[in-house]
PDB file of C-alpha atoms in Angstrom:
ATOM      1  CA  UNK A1404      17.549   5.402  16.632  1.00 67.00           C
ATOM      2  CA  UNK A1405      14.436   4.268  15.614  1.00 89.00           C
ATOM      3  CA  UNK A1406      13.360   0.431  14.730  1.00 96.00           C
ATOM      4  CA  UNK A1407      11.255  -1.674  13.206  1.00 98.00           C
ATOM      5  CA  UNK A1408       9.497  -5.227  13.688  1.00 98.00           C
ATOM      6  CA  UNK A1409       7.090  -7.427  11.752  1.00 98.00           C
ATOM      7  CA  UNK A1410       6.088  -8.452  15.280  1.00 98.00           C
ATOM      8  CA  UNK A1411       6.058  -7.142  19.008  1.00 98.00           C
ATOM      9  CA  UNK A1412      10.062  -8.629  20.082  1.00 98.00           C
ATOM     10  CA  UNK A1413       8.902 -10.535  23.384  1.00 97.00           C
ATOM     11  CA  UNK A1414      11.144  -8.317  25.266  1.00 97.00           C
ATOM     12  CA  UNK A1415       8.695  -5.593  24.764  1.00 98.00           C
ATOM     13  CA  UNK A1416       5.436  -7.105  26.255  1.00 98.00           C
ATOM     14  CA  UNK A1417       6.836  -6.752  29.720  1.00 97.00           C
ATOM     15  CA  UNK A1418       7.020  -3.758  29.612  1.00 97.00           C
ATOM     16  CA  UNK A1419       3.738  -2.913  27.147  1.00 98.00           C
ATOM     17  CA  UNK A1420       1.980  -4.825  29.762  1.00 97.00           C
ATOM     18  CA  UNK A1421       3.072  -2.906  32.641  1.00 96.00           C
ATOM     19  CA  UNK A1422       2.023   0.889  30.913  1.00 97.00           C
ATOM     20  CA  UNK A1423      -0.591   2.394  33.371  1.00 97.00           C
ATOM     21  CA  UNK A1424      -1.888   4.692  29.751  1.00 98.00           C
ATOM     22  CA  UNK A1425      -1.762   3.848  25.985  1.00 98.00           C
ATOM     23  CA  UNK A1426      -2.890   6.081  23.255  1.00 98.00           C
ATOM     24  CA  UNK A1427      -5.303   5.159  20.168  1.00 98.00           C
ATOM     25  CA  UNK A1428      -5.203   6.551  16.630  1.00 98.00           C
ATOM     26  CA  UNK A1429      -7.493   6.088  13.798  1.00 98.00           C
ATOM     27  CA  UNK A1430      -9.070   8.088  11.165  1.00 98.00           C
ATOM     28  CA  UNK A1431     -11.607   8.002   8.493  1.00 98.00           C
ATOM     29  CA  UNK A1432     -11.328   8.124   4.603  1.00 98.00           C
ATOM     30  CA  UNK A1433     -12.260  11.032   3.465  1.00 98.00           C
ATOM     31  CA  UNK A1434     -10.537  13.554   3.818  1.00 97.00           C
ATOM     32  CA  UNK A1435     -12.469  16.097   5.154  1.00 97.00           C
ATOM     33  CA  UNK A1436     -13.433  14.142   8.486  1.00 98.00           C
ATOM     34  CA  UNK A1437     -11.673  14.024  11.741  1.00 98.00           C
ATOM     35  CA  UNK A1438      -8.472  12.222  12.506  1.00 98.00           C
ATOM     36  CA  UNK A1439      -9.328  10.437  16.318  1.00 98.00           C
ATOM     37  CA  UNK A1440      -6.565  10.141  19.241  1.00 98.00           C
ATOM     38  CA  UNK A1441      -8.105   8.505  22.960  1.00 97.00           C
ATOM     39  CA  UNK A1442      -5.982   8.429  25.942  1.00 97.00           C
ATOM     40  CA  UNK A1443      -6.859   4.693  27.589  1.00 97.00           C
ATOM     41  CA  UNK A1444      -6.360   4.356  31.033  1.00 95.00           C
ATOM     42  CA  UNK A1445      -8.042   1.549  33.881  1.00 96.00           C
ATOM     43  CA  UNK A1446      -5.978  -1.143  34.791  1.00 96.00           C
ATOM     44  CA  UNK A1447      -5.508  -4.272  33.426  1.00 96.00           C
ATOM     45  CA  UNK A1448      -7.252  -2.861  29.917  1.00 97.00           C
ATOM     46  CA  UNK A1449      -4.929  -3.826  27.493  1.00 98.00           C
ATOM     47  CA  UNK A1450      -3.629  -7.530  26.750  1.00 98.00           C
ATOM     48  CA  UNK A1451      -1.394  -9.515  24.173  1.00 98.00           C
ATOM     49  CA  UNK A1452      -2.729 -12.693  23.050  1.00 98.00           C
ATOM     50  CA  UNK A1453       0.255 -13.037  20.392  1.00 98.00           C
ATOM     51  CA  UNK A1454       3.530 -11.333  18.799  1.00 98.00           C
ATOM     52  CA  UNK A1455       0.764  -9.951  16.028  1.00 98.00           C
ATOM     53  CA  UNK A1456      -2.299 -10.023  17.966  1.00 98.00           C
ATOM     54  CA  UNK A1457      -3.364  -7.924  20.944  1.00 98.00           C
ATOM     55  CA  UNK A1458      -6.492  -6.641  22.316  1.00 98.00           C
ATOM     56  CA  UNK A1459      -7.852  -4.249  24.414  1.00 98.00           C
ATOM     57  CA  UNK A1460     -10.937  -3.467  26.731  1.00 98.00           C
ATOM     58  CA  UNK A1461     -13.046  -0.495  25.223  1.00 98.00           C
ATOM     59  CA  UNK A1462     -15.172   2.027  27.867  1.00 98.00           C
ATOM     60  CA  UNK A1463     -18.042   3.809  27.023  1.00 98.00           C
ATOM     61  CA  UNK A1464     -17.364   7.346  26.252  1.00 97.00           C
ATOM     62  CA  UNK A1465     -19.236  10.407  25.058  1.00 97.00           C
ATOM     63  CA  UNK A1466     -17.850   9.464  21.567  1.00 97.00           C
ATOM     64  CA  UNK A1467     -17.400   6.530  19.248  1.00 98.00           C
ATOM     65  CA  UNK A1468     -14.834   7.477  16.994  1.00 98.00           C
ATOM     66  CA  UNK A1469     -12.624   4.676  17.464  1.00 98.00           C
ATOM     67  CA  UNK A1470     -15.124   2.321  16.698  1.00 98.00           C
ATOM     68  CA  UNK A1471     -16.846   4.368  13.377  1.00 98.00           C
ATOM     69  CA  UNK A1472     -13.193   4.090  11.819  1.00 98.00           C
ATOM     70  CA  UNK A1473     -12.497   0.824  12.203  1.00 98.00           C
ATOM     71  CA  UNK A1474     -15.710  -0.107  11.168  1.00 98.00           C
ATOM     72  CA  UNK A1475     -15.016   1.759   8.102  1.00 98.00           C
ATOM     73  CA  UNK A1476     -11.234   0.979   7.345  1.00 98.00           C
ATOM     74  CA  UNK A1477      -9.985  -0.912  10.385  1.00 98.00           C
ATOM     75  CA  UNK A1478      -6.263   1.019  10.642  1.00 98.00           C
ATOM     76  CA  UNK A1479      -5.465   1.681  13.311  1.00 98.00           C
ATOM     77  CA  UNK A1480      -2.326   2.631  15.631  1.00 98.00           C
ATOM     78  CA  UNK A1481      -1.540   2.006  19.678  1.00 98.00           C
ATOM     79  CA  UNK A1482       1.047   3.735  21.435  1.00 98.00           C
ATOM     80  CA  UNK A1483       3.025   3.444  24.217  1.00 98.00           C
ATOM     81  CA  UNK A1484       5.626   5.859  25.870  1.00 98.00           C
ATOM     82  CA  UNK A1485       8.065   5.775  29.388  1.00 97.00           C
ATOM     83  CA  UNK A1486       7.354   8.139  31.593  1.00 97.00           C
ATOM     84  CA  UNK A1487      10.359   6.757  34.217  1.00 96.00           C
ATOM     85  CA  UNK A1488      13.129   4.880  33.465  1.00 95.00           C
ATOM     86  CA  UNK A1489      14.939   4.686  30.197  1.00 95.00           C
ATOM     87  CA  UNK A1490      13.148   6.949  27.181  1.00 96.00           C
ATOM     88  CA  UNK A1491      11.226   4.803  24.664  1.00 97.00           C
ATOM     89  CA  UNK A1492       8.183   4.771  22.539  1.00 98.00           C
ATOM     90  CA  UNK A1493       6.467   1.939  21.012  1.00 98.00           C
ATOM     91  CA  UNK A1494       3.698   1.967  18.590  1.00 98.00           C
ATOM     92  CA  UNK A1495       2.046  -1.067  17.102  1.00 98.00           C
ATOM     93  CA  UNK A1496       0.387  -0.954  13.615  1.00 98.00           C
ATOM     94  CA  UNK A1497      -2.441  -2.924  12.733  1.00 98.00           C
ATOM     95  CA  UNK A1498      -6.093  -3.725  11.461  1.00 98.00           C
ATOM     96  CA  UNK A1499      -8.562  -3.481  13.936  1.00 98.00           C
ATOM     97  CA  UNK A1500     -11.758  -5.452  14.518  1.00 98.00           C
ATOM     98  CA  UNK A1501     -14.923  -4.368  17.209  1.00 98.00           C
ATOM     99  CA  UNK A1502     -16.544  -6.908  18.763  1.00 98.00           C
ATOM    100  CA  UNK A1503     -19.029  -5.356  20.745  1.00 98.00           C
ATOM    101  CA  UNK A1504     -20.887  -6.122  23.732  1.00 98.00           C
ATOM    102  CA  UNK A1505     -23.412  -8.972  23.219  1.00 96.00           C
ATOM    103  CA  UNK A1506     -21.461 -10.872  20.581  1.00 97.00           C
ATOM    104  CA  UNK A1507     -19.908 -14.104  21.200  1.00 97.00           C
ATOM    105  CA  UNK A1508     -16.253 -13.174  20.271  1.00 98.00           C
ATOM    106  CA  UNK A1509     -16.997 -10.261  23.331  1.00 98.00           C
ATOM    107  CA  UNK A1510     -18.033 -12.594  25.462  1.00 97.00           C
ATOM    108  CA  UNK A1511     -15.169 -14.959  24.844  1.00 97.00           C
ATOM    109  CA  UNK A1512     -12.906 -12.287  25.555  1.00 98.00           C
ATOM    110  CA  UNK A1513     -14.354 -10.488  28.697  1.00 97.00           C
ATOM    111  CA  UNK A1514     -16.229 -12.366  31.392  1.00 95.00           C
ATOM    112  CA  UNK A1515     -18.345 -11.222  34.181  1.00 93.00           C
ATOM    113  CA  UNK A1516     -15.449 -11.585  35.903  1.00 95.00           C
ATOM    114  CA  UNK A1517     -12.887  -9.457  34.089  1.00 96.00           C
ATOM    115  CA  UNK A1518     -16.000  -7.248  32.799  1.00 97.00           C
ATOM    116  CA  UNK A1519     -15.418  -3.070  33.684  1.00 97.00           C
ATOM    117  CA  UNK A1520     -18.819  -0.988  34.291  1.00 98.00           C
ATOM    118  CA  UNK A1521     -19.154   0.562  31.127  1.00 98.00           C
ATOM    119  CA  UNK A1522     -17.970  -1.763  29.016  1.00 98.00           C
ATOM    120  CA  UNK A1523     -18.868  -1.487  25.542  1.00 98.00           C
ATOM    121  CA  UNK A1524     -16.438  -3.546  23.105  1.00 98.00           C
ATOM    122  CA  UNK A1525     -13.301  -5.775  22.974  1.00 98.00           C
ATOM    123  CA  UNK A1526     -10.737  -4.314  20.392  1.00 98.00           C
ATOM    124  CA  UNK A1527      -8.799  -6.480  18.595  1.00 98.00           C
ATOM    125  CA  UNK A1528      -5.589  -5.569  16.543  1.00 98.00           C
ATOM    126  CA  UNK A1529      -3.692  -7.659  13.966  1.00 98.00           C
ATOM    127  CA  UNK A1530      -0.256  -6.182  14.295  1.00 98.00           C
ATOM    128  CA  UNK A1531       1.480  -6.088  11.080  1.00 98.00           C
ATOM    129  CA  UNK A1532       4.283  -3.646  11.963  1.00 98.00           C
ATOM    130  CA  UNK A1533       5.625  -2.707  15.171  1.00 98.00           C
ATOM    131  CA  UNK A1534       7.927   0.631  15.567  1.00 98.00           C
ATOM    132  CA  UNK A1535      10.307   1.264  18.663  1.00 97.00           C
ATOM    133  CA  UNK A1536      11.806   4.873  18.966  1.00 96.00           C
ATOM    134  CA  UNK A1537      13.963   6.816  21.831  1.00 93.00           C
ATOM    135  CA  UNK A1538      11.302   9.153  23.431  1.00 94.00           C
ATOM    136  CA  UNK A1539      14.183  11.471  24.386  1.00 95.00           C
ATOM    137  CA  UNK A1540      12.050  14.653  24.408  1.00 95.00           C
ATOM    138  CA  UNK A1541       9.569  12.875  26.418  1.00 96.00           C
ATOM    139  CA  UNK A1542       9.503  14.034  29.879  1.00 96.00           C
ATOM    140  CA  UNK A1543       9.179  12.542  33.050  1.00 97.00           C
ATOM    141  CA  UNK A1544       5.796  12.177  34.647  1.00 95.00           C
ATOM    142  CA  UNK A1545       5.081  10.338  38.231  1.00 95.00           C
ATOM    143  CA  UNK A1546       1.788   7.708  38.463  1.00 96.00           C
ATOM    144  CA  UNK A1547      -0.391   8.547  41.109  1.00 95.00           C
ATOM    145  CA  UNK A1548      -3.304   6.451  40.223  1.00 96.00           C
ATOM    146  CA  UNK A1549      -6.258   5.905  37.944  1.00 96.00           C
ATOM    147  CA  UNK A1550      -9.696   8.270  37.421  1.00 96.00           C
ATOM    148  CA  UNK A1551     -12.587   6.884  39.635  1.00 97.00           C
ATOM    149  CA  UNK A1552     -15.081   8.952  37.840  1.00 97.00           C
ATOM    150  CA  UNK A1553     -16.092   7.260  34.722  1.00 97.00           C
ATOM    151  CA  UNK A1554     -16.590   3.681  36.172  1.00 97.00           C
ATOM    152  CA  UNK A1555     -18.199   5.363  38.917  1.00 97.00           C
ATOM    153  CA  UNK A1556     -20.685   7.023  36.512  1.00 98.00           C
ATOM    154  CA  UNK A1557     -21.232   4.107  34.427  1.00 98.00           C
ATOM    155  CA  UNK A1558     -21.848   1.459  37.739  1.00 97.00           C
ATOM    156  CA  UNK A1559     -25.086   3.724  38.456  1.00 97.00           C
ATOM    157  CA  UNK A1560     -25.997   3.502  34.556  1.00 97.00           C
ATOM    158  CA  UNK A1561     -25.542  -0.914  34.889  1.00 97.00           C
ATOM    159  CA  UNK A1562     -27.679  -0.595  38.001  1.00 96.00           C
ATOM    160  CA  UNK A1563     -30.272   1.348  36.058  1.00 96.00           C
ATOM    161  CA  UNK A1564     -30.660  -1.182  33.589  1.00 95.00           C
ATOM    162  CA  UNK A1565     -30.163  -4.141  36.426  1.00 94.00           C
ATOM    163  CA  UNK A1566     -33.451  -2.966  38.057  1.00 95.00           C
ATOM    164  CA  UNK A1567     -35.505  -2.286  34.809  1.00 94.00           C
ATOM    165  CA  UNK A1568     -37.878  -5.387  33.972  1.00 92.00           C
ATOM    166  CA  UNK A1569     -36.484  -4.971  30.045  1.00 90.00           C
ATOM    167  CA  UNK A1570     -32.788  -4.194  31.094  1.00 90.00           C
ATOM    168  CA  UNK A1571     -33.521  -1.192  28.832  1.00 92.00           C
ATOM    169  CA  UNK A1572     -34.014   1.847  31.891  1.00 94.00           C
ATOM    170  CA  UNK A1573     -34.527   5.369  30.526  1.00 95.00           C
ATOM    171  CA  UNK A1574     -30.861   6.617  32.571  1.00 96.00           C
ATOM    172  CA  UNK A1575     -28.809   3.132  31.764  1.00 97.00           C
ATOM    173  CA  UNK A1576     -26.228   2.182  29.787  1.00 97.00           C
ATOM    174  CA  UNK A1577     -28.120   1.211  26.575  1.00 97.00           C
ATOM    175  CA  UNK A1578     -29.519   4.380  26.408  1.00 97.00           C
ATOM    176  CA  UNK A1579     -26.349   5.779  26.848  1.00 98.00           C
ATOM    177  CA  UNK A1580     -25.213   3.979  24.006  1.00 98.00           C
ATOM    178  CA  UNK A1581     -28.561   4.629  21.807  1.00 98.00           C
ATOM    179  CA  UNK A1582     -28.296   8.576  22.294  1.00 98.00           C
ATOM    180  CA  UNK A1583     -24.618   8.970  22.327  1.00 98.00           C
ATOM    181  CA  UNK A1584     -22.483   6.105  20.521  1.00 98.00           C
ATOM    182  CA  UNK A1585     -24.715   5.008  17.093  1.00 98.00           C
ATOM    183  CA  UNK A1586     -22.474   7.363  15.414  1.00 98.00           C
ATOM    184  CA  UNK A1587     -19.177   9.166  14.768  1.00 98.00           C
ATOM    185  CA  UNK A1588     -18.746  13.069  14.389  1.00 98.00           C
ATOM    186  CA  UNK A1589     -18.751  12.841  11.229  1.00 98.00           C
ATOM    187  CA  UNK A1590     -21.790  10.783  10.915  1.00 98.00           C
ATOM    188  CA  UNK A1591     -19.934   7.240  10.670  1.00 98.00           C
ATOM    189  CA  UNK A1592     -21.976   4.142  12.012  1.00 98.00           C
ATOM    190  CA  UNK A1593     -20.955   3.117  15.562  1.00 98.00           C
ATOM    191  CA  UNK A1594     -21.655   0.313  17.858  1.00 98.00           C
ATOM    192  CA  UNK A1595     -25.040  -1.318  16.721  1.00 97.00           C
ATOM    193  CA  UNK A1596     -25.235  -4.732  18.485  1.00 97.00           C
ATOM    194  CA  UNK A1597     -24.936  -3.118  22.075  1.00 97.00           C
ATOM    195  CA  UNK A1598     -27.818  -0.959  22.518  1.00 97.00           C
ATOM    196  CA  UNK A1599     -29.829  -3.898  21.344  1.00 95.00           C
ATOM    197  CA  UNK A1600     -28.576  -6.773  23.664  1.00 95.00           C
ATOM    198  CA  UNK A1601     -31.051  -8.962  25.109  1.00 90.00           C
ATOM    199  CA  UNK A1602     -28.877  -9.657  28.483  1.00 90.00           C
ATOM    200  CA  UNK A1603     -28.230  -6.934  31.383  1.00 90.00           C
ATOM    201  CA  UNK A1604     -24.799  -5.800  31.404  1.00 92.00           C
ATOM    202  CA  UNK A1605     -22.960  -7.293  34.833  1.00 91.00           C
ATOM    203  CA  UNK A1606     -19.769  -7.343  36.590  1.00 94.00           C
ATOM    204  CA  UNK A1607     -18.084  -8.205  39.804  1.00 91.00           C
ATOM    205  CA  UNK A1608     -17.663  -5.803  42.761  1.00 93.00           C
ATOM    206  CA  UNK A1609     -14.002  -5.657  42.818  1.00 93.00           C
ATOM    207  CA  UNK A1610     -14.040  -4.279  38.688  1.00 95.00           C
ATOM    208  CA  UNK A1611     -15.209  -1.110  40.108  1.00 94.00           C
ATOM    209  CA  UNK A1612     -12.414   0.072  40.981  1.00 95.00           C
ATOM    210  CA  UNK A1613     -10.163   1.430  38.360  1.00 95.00           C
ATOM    211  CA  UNK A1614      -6.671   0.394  40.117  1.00 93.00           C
ATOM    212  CA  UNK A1615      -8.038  -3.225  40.534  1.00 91.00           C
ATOM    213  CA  UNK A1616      -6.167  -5.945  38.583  1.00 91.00           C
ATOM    214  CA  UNK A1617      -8.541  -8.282  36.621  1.00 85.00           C
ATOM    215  CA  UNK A1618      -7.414 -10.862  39.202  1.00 82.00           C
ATOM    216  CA  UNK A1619      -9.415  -9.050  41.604  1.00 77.00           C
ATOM    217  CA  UNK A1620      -5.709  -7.384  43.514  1.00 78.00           C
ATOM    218  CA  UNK A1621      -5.547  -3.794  43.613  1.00 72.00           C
ATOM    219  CA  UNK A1622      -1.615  -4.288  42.487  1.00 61.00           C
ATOM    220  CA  UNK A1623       0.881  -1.591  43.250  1.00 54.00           C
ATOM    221  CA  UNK A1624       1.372   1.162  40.471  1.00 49.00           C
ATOM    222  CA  UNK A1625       4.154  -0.021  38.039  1.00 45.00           C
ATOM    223  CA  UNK A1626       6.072   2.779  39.249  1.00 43.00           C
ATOM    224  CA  UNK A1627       5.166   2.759  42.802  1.00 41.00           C
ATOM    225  CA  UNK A1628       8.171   2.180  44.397  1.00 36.00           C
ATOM    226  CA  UNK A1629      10.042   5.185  42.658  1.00 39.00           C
ATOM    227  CA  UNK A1630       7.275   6.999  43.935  1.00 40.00           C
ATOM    228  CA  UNK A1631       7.580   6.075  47.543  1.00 41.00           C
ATOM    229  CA  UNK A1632      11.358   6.786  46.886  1.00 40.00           C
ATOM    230  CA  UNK A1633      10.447  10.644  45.554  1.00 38.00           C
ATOM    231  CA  UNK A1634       8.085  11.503  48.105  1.00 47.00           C
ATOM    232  CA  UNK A1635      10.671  10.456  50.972  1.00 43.00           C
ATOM    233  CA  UNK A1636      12.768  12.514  49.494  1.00 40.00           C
ATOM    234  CA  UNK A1637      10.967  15.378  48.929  1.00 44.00           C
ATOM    235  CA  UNK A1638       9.491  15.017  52.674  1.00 50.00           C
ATOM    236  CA  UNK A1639      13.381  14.906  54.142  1.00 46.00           C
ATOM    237  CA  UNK A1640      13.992  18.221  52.053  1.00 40.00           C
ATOM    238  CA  UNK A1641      11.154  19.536  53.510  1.00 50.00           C
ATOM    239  CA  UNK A1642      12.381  18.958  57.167  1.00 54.00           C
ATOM    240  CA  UNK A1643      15.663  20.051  56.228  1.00 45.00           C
ATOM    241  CA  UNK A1644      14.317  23.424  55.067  1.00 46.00           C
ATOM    242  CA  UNK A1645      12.290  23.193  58.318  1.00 47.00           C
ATOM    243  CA  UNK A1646      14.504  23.068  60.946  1.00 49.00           C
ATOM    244  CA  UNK A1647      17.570  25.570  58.679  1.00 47.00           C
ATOM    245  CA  UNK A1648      14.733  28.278  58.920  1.00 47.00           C
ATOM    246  CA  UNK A1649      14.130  27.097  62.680  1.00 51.00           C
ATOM    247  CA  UNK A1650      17.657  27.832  63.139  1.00 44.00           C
ATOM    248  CA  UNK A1651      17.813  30.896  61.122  1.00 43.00           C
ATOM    249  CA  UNK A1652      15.223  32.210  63.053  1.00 49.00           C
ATOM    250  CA  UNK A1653      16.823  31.756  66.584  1.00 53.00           C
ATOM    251  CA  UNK A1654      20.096  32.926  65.360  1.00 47.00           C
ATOM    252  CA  UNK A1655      17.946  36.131  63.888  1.00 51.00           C
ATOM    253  CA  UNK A1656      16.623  36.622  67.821  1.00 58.00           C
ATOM    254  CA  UNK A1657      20.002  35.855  69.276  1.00 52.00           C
ATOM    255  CA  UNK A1658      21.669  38.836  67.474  1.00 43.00           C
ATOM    256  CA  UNK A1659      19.286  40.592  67.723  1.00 52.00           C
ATOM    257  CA  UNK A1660      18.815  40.706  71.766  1.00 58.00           C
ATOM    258  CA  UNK A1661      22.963  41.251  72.172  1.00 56.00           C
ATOM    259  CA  UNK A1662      22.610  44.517  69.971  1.00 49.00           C
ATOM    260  CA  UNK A1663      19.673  45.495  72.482  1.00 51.00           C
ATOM    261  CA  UNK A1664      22.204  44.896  75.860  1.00 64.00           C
ATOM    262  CA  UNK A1665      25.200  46.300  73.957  1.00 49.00           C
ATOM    263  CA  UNK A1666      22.757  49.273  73.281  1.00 56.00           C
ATOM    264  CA  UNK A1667      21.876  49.236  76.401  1.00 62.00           C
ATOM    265  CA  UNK A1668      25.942  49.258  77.802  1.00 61.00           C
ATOM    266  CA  UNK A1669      25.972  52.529  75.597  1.00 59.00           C
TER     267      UNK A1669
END
């Protein structure tokens, strides 16, 4: 049965917290334009500052839909779903706000320290309605870790710009920005303080990695130890079948040599 909260019930954020993927939804006005839904991954990304107020760390992408709409409207709509354990889904309903990189409310929300290659803009959602539903048709999916490629990609764009006397290079991440995030699909403005940031993008060498904790601790997967649990199992199962077929087989050879002496006998 599904319910509904003015606030995130602290019993959630546990559990919000621990979610190795979240989904995004926004959309623009008119009607004709495209309705946006990202998949967010990377450790760590997303983060509650209050029952109403949360926030999350935005990569670069090939698009910047999420951004455009907000800019435009600001709805906006998170959610969360169990892939182990009990069913649920939770989404949270709000009014969202870019800050992007460059801008002192970014900076007073990601450091150097806690800064992802590729980062491009803290999001920050007033929650004015939170919605918690079973997820029974949801099914069960096992965590095996997070996508090295995009932070990956966007670490050799940083170093680009890191080496360029203007922190501008031709193949870094401003440019990126410039030719591929100034504006929606539908012709919406996107980020416009980036591209133009005097500073050179930086973070620390543990942020590479996409299983890394901000704290700098490559954590265990939320679900790791029901993993560990699965694969033993399946690996006993496996010897099982092994050593039935081993069996099988010498029983096969065993028969089969006494019919060759009893045909022999004949």
């Amino acid at each position: 049965m599904g319910k509904f909260y003015d606030s995130i019930p602290p019993e959630l954020i546990p559990w919000l917290l621990k979610q190795e993927v979240f989904w995004v939804a926004t959309a623009p006005l008119s009607p004709e334009a495209h309705v946006n839904v990202s998949p967010k991954g990377v450790r760590d990304s997303f983060h509650v500052i209050s029952p109403t107020r949360v926030w999350y760390q935005d990569l670069t992408g090939s698009g910047v839909e999420t951004i455009s709409h907000l800019r435009e409207n600001g709805r906006i709509t998170l959610m969360f779903s169990a892939f182990e354990g009990p069913p649920r889904i939770v989404r949270l309903f709000g009014t969202g706000t870019v800050h992007e990189f460059g801008s002192p409310e970014y900076d007073a929300l990601i450091t150097p320290e806690t800064r992802r290659p590729g980062s491009r803009s803290a999001i920050v959602i007033d929650v004015h309605k939170v919605g918690s539903s079973c997820g029974y048709a949801v099914p069960y999916y096992e965590f095996k870790g997070h996508r090295q490629v995009l932070l990956d990609y966007f670490t050799a764009r940083e170093h680009a710009d890191q080496r360029d006397p203007s922190a501008h290079a031709e193949k870094g991440l401003k440019a990126y920005w410039e030719e591929k995030n100034t504006r929606s699909i539908d012709g919406l403005p996107g980020v416009t303080i980036a591209p133009k940031a005097e500073r050179t993008p930086e973070f620390r060498e543990e942020m590479k990695r996409a299983d890394t904790a901000e704290n700098g601790s490559a954590k265990p997967a939320a679900n790791g130890s029901r993993s560990v649990a699965i694969k033993t199992a399946q690996n006993q199962t496996q010897r099982k079948r092994v050593e039935e077929w081993a069996i099988a087989f010498a029983l096969g050879i065993a028969v089969a040599a006494m019919y060759v002496q009893v045909a022999r006998i004949l």
